[in-house]
Short mmCIF file of C-alpha atoms (C1' of nucleotides) in Angstrom, two decimals:
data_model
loop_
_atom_site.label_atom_id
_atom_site.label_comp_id
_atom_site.label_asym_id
_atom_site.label_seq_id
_atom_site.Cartn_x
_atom_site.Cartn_y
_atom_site.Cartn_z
CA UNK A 1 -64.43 -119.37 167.34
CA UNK A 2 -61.61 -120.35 165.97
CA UNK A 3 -58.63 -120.30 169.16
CA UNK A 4 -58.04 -124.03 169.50
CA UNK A 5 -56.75 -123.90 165.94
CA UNK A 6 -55.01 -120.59 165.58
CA UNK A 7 -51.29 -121.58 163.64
CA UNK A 8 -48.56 -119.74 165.49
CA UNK A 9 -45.22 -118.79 163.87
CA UNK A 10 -42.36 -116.83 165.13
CA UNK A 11 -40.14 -115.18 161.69
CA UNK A 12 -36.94 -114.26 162.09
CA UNK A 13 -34.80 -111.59 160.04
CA UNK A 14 -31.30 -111.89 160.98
CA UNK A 15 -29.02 -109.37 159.95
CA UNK A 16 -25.09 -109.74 160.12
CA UNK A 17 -22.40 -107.17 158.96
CA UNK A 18 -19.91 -108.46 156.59
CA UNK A 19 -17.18 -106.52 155.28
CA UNK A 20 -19.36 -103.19 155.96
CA UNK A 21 -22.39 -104.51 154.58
CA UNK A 22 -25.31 -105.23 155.63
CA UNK A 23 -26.32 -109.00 155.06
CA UNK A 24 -29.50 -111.21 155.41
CA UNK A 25 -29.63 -114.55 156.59
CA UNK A 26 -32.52 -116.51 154.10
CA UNK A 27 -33.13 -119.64 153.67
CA UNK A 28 -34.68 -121.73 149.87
CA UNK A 29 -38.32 -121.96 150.08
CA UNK A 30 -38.17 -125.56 148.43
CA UNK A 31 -35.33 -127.75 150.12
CA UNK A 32 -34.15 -128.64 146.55
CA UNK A 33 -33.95 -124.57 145.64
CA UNK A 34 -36.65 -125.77 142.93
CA UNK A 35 -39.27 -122.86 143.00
CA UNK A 36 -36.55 -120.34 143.18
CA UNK A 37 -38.38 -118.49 146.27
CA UNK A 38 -37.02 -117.64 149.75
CA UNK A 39 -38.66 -117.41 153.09
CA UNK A 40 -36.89 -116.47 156.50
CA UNK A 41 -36.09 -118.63 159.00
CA UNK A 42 -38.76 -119.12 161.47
CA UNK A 43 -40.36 -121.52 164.15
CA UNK A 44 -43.35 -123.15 163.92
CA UNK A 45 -42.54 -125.53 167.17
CA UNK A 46 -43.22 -124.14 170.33
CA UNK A 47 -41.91 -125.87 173.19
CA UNK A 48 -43.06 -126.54 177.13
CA UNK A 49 -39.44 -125.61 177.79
CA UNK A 50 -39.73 -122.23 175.91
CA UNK A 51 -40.32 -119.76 178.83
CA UNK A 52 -40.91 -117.28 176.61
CA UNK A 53 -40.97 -115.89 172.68
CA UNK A 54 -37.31 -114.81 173.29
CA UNK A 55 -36.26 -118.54 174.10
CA UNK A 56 -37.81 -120.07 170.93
CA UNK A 57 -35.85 -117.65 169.22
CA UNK A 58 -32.58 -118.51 170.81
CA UNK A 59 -33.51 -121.85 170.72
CA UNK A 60 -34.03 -121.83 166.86
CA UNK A 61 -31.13 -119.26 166.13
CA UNK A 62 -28.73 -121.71 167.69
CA UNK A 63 -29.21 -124.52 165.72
CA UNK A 64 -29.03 -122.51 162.65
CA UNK A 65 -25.86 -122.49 164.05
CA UNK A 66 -25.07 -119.11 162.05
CA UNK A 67 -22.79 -117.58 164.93
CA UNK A 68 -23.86 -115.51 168.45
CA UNK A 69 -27.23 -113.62 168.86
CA UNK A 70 -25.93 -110.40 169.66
CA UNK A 71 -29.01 -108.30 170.00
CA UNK A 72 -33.01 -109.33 169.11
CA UNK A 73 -36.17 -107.01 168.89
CA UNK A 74 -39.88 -107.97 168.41
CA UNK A 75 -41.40 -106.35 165.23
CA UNK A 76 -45.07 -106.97 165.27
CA UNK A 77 -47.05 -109.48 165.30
CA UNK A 78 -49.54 -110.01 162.19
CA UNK A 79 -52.58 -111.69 162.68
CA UNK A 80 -54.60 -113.34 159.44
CA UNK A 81 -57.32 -115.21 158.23
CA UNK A 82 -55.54 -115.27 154.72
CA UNK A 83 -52.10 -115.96 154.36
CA UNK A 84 -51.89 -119.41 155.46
CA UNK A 85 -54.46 -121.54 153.79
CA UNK A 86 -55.12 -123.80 156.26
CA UNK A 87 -56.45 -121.37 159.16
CA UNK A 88 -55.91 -117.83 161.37
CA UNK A 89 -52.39 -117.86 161.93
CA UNK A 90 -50.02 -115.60 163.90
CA UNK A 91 -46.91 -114.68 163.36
CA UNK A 92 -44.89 -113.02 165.66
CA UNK A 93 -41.77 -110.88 163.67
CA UNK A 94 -38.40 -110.65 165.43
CA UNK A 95 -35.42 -108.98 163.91
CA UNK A 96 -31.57 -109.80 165.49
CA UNK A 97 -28.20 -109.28 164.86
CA UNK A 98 -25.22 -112.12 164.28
CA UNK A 99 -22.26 -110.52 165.97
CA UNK A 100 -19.75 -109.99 163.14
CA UNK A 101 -16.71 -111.84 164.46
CA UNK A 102 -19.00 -114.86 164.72
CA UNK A 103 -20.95 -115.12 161.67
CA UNK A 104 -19.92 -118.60 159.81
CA UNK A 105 -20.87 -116.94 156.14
CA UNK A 106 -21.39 -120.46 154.58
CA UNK A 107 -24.38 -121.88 157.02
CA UNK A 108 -25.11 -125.43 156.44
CA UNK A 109 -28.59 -124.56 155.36
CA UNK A 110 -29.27 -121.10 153.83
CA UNK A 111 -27.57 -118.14 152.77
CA UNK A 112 -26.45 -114.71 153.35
CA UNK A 113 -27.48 -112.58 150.97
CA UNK A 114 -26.50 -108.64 150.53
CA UNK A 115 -28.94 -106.72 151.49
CA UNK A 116 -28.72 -104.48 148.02
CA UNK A 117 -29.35 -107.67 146.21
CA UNK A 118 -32.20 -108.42 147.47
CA UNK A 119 -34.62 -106.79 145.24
CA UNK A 120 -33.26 -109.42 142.66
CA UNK A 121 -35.03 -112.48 144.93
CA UNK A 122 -38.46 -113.45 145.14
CA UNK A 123 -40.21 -114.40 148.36
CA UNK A 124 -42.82 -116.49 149.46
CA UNK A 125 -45.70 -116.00 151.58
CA UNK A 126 -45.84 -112.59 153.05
CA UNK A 127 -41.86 -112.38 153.79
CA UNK A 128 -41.01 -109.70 151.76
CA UNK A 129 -43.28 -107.45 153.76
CA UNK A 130 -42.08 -108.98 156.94
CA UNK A 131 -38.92 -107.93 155.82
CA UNK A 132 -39.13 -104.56 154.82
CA UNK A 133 -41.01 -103.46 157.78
CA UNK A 134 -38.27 -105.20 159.86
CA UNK A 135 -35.47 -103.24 157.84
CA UNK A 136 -37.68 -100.28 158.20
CA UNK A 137 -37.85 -100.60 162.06
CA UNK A 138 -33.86 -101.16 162.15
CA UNK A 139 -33.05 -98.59 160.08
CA UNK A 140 -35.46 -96.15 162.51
CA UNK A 141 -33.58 -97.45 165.33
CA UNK A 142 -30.32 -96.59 164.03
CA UNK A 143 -31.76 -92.74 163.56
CA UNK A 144 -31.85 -92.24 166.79
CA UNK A 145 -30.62 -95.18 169.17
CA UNK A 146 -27.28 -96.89 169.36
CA UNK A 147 -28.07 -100.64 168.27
CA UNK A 148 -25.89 -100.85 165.31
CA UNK A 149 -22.99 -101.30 167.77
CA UNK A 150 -24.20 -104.21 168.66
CA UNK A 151 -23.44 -105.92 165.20
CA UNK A 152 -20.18 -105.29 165.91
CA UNK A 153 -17.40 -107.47 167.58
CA UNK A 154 -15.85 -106.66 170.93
CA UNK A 155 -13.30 -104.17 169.85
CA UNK A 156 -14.18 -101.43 166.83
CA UNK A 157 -12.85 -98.21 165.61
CA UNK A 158 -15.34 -94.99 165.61
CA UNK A 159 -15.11 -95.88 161.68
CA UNK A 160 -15.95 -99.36 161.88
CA UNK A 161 -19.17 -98.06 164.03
CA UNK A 162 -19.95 -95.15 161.77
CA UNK A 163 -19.86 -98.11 158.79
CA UNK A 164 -22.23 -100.00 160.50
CA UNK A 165 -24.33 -97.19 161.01
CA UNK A 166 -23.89 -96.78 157.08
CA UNK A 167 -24.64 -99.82 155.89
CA UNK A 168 -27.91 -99.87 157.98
CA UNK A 169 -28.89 -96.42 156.89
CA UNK A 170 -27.92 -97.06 153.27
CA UNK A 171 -26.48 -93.01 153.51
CA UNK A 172 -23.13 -91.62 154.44
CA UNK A 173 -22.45 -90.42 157.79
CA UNK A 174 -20.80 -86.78 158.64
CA UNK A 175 -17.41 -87.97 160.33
CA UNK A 176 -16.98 -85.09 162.78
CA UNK A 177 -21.29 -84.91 163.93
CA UNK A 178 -20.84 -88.67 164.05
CA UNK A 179 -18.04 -88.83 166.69
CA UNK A 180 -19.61 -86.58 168.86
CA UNK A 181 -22.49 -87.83 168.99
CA UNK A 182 -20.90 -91.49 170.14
CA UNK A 183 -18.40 -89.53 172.53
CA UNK A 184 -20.77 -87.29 174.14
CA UNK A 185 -23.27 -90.54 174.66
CA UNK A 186 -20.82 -92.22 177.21
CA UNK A 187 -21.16 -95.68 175.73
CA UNK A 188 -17.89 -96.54 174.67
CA UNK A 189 -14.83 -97.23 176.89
CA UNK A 190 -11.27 -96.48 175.49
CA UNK A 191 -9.42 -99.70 175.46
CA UNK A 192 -5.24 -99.46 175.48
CA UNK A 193 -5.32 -101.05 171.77
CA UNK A 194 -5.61 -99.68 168.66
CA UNK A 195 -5.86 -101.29 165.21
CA UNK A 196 -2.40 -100.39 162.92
CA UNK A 197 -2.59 -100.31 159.03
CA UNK A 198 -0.66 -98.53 156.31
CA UNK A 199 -1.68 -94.85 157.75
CA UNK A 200 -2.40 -93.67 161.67
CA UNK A 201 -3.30 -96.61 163.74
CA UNK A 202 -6.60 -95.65 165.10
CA UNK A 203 -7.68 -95.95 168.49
CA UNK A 204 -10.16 -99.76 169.63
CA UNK A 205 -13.17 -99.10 171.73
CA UNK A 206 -15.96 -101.17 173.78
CA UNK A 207 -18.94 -101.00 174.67
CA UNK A 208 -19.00 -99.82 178.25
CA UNK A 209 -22.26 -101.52 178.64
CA UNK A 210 -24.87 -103.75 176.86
CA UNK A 211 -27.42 -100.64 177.48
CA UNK A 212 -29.47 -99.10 174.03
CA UNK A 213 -28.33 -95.61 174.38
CA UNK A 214 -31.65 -93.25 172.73
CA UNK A 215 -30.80 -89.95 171.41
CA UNK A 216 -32.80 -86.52 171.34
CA UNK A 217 -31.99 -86.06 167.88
CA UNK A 218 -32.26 -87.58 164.71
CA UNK A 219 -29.43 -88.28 162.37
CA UNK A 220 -30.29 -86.37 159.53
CA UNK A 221 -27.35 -87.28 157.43
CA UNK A 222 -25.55 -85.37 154.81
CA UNK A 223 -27.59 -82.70 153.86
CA UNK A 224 -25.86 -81.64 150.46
CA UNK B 1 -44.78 -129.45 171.04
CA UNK B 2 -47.44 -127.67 172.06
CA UNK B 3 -48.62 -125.47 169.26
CA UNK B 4 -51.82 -127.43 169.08
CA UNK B 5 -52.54 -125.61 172.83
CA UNK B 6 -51.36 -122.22 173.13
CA UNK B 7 -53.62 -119.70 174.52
CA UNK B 8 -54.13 -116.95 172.50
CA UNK B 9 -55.60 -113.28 173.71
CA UNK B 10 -55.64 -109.72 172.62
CA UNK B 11 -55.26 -107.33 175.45
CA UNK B 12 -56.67 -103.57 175.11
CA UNK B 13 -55.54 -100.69 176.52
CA UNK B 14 -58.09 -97.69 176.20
CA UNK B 15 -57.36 -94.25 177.27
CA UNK B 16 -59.04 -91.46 176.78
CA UNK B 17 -59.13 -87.45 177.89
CA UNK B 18 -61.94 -86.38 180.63
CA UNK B 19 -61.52 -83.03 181.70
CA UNK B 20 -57.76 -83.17 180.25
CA UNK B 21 -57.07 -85.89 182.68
CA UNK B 22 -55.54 -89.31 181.31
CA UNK B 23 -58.07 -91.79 182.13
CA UNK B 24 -57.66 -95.66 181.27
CA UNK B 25 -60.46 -98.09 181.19
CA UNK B 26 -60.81 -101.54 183.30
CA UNK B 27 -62.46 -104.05 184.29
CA UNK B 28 -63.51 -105.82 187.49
CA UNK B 29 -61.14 -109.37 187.75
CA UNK B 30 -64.63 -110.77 189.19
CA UNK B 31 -67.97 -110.04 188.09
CA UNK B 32 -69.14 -109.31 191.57
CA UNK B 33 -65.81 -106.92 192.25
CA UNK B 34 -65.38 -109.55 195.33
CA UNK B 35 -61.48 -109.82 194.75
CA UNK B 36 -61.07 -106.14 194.37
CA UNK B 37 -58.62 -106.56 191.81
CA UNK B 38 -58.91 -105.13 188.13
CA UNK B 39 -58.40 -106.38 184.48
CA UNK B 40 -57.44 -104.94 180.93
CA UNK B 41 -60.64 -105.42 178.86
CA UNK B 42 -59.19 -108.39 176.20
CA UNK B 43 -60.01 -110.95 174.24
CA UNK B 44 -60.05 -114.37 174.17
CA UNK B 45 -62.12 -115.63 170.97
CA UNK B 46 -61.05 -114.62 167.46
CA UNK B 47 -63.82 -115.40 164.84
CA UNK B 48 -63.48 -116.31 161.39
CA UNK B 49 -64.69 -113.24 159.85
CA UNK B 50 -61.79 -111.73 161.63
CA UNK B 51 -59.54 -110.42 158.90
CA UNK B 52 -56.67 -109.57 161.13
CA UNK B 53 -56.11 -109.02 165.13
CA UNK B 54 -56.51 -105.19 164.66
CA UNK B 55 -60.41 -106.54 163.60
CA UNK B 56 -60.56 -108.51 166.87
CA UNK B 57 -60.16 -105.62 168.75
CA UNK B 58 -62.30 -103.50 166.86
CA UNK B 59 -65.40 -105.60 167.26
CA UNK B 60 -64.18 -106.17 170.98
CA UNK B 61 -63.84 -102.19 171.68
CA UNK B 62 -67.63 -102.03 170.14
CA UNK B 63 -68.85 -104.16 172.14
CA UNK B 64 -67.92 -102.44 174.97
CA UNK B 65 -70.02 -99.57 173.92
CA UNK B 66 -67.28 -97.03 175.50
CA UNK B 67 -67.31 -94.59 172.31
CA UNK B 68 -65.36 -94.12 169.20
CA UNK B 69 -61.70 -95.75 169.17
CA UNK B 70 -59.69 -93.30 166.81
CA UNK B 71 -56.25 -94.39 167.04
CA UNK B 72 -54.54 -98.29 167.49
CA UNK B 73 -51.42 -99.42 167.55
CA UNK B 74 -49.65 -102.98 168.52
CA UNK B 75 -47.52 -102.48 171.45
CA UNK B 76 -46.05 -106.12 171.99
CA UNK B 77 -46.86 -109.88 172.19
CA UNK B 78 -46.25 -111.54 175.51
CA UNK B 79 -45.30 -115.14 175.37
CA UNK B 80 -45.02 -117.43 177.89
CA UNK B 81 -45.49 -120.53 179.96
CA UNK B 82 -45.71 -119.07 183.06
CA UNK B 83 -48.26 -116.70 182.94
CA UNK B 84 -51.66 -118.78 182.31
CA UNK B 85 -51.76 -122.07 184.52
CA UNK B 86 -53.09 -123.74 181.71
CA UNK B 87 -50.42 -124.01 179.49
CA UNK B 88 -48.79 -121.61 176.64
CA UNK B 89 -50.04 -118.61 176.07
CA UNK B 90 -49.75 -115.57 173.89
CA UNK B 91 -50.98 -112.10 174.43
CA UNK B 92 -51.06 -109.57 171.96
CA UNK B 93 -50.92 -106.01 173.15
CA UNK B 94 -52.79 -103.23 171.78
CA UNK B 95 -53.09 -99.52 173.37
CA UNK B 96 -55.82 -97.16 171.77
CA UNK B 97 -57.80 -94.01 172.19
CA UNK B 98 -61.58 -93.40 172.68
CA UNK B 99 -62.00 -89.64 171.24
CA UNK B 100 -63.13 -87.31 174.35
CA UNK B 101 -66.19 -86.31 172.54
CA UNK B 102 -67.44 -90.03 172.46
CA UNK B 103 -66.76 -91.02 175.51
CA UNK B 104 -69.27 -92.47 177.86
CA UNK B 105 -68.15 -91.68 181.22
CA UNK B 106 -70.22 -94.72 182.42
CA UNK B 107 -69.52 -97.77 180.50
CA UNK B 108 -72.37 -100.70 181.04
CA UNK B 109 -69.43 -102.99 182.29
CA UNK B 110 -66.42 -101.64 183.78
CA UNK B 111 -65.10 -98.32 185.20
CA UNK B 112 -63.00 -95.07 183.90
CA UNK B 113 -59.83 -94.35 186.11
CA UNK B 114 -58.00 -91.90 185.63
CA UNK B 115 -54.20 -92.58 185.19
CA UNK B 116 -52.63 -90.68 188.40
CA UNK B 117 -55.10 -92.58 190.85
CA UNK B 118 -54.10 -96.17 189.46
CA UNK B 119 -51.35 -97.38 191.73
CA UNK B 120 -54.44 -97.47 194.62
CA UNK B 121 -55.56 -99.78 192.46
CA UNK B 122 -54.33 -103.93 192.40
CA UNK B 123 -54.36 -105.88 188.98
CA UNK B 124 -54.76 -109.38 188.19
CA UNK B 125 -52.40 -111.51 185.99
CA UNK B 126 -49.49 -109.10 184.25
CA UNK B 127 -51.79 -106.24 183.44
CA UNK B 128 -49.95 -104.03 185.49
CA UNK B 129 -46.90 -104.64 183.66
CA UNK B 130 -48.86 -104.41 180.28
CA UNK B 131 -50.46 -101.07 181.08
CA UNK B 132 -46.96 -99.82 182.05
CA UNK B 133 -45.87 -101.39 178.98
CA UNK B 134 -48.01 -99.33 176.86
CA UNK B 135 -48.34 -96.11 178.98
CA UNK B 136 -44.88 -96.14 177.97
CA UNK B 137 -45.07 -96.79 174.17
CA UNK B 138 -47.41 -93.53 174.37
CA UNK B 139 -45.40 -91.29 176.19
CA UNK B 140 -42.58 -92.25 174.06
CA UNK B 141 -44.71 -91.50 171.18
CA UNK B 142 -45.65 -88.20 172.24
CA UNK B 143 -42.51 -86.93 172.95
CA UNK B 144 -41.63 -87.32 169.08
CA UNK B 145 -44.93 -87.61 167.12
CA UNK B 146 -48.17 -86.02 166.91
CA UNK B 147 -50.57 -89.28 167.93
CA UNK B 148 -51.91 -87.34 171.26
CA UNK B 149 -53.97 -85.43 168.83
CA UNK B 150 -56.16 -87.83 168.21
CA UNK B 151 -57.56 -88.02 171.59
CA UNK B 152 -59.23 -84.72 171.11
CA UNK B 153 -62.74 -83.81 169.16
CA UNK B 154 -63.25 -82.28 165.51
CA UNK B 155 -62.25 -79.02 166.45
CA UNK B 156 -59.47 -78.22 169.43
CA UNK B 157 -57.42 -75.17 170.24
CA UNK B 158 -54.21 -75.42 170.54
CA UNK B 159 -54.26 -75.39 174.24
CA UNK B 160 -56.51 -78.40 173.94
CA UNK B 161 -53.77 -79.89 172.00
CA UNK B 162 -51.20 -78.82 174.78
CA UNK B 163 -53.12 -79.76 177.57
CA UNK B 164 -53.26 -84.06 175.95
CA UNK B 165 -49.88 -83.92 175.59
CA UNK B 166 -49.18 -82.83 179.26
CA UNK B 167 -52.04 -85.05 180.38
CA UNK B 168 -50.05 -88.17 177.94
CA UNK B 169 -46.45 -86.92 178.97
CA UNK B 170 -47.19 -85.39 183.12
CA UNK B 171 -45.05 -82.93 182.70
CA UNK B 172 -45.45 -78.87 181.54
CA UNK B 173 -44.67 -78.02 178.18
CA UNK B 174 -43.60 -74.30 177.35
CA UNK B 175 -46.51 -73.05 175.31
CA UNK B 176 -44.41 -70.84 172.50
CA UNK B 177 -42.11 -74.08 171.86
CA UNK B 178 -45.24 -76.47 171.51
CA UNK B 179 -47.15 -73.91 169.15
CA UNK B 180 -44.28 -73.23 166.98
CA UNK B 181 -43.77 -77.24 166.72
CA UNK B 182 -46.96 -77.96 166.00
CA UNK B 183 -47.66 -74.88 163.35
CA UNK B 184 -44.65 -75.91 161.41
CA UNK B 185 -45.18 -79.42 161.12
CA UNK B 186 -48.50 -78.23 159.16
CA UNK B 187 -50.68 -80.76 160.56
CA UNK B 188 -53.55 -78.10 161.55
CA UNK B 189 -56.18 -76.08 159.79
CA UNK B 190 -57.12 -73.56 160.84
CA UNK B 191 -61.30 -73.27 161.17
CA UNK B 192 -63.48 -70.25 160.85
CA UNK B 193 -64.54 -70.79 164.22
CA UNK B 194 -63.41 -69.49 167.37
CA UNK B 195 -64.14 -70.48 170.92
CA UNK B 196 -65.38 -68.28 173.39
CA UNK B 197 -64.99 -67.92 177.49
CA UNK B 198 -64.39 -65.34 179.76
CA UNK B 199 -61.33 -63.93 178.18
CA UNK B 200 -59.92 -63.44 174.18
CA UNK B 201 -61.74 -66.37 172.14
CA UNK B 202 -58.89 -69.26 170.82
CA UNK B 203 -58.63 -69.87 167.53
CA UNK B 204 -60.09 -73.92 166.41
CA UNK B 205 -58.37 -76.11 164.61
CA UNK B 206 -59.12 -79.57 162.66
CA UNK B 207 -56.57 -82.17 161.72
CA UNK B 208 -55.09 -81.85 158.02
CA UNK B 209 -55.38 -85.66 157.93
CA UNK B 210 -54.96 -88.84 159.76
CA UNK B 211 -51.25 -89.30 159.10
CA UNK B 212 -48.98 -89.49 162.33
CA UNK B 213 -46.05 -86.52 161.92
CA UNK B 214 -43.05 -87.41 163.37
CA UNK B 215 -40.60 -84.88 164.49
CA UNK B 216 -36.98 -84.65 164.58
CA UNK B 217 -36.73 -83.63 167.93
CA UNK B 218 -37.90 -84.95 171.59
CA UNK B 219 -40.02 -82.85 173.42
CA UNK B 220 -37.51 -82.13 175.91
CA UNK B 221 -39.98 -80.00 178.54
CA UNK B 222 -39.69 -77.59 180.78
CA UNK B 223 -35.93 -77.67 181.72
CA UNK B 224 -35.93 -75.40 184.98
"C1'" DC C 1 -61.13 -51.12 183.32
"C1'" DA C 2 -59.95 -55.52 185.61
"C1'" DA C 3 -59.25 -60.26 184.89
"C1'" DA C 4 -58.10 -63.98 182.19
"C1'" DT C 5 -56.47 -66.54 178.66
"C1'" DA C 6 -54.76 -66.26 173.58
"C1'" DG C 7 -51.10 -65.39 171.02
"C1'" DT C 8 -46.27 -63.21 169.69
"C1'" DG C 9 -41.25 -61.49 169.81
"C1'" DT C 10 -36.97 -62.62 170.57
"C1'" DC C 11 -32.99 -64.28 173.22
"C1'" DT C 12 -30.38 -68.32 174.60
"C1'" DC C 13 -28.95 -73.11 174.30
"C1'" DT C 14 -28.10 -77.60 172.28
"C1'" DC C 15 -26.62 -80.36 168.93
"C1'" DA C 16 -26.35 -81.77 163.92
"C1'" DG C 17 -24.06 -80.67 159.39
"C1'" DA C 18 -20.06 -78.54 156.67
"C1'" DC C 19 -15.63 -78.52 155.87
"C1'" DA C 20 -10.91 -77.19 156.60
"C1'" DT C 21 -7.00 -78.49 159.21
"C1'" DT C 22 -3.79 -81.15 161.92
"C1'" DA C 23 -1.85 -85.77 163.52
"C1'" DT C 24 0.46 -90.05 162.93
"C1'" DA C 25 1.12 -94.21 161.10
"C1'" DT C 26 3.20 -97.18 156.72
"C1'" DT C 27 5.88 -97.67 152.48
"C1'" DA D 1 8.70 -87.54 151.49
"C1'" DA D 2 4.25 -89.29 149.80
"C1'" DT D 3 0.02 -91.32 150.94
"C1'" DA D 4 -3.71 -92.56 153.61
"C1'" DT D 5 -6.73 -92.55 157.14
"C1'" DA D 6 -7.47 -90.79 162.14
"C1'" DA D 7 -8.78 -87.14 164.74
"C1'" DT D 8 -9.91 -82.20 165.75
"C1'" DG D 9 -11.37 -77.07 165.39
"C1'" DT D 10 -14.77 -74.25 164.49
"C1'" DC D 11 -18.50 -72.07 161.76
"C1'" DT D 12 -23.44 -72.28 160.44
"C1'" DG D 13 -28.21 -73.56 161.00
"C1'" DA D 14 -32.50 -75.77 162.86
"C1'" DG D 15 -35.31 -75.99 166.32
"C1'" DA D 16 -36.29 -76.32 171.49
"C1'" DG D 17 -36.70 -73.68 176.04
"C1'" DA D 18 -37.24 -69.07 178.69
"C1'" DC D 19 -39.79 -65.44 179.44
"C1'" DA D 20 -41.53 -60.92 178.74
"C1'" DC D 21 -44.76 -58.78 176.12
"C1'" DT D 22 -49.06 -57.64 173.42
"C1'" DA D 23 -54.03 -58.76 171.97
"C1'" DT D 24 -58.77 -59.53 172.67
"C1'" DT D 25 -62.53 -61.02 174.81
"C1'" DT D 26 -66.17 -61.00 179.00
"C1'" DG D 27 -68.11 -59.11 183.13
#
DNA sequence: CAAATAGTGTCTCTCAGACATTATATT
DNA sequence: AATATAATGTCTGAGAGACACTATTTG
């Protein structure tokens, strides 16, 4: 029996949009960036004042200081005898979004890396598979739910949310099924701005509420 | 800090099919059923030889003797301070199915109930919340995916099939819609076997294999 | 042949994709 | 006016629901 030793962790992949793509929030493996690895950002401290899982990762997301948690999901949690040496551990996976308007992109510890770089990085531990199932649950998410808006700052054009949607999906987006789909949900709300450039200004919107909106239908994407 | 402390458990929810009623299984809160209340079967020691948390629960589900568990899947991890008076603690979620033609309607320990008679019944702790939790996670599934399948025997009929979806979901699905759904996502063989009653014998089916289909569509149900 | 359930034919409805067209700003 | 992106109109197609109908067995 093994409870009174069991290592809990909590991982966090943190996603941020930046210029309409999709980023990842990483930080060195070695503090001096010697082994050339990278591992998320996670907790091993849990704290009496922690009420719950969420509040460690607030906690710990705030004094990464890398801008406003804008939206967080629990993964999984993986359970092991193996990947940490010294016991069982648990690790609890929780993926979030960095609203765009706040994300500082040079954190004092870490980086953002593009999320179509990262197959150029090596990872420690178990991370990359932490990773890609997080991605993976996003990206199933944005088939069929409305979180991607909630990477985005108060005020977006329909194209700024169909980008987001893009840059999640990693496909294009039909334009006309697309704006539908949004209008016909109900969740945005028609502000009296819109955003001017050197063509037709097009119209701002906000979220009318900080509900996940779940479709019948998949997006299925271009099918050409 | 109180990592060296927290409380770890895996909590089990078991359903299964009895007469194509949705039946969950549970536990007295005491031995002697003296506070009338009732408990999720779970798990409190993980062993060494434990590979990973979905090995906890299978050598927890055996022990209960309650039949064959063919499907698992994670649901959540609770954490909290609040919940256990004795500090931290961390529940990790699991639903799962015993297949109807294991099941032993009279476990050694504990007590079958089926699903539409449970809110006679009063639960200790946050079970109630956790088997909403995770009745949830299965409807959900099987309006999009093909897991209520594995609920059922070797060899079902497709009315078999129907009837643990409607048993999962509680509501009527239109039999042409379901049959078309589930013949085109080619998850079914056909046997050479039929089964017989008092009327024209139904065509038995096996599962191709153990993979999950997911649709593109929600079961929307009966719309009238 | 009556009863009962298995299984099919086919219409409607919803909503995604395709893609052409119109609208309205800047330079 | 030219250019560029915003926004719309409208057709097709996939797949779900409605519901009547046919098929095949037992008693």
């Amino acid at each position: 029996m093994v409870n009174e030793s069991i290592l809990v962790s909590v991982e966090m992949v943190l996603f941020s949009l930046q210029g309409n793509q999709l980023y990842i929030y990483l930080q060195p493996y070695a503090d001096d960036y010697s082994t050339g690895q990278w591992v998320l950002p996670h907790a091993n401290k849990i704290l009496l004042q922690d009420q719950t899982l969420e509040d460690v990762v607030h906690r710990n997301v705030s004094a990464l200081d890398l801008g406003t948690l804008a939206y967080l999901e629990q993964v999984k949690t993986i359970g092991s005898n193996a990947r940490d040496p010294r016991g069982w551990s648990l690790a609890v996976v929780y993926y979030g979004f960095i609203r765009r308007d706040s994300v500082k992109a040079k954190p004092q510890t870490g980086h953002w890396h593009a999320l179509e770089h990262l197959d150029t990085l090596s990872f420690a531990h178990d991370h990359a598979m932490i990773m890609k199932d997080s991605l993976q649950r996003l990206q199933n998410k944005a088939l069929y739910t409305s979180v991607p808006a909630f990477m985005l700052e108060e005020e977006f054009t329909l194209r700024d949310l169909q980008s987001a949607f893009e840059a999640i999906l990693g496909f294009p987006i039909e334009k006309k099924s697309f704006r539908r789909r949004m209008q016909e949900a109900k969740l945005l709300k028609e502000t009296n701005h819109v955003r001017h450039a050197n063509h037709r200004p097009a119209q701002l919107f906000t979220l009318l509420h900080g509900d996940v909106h779940v479709f019948n239908r998949i997006l299925e994407g271009v099918r050409s």
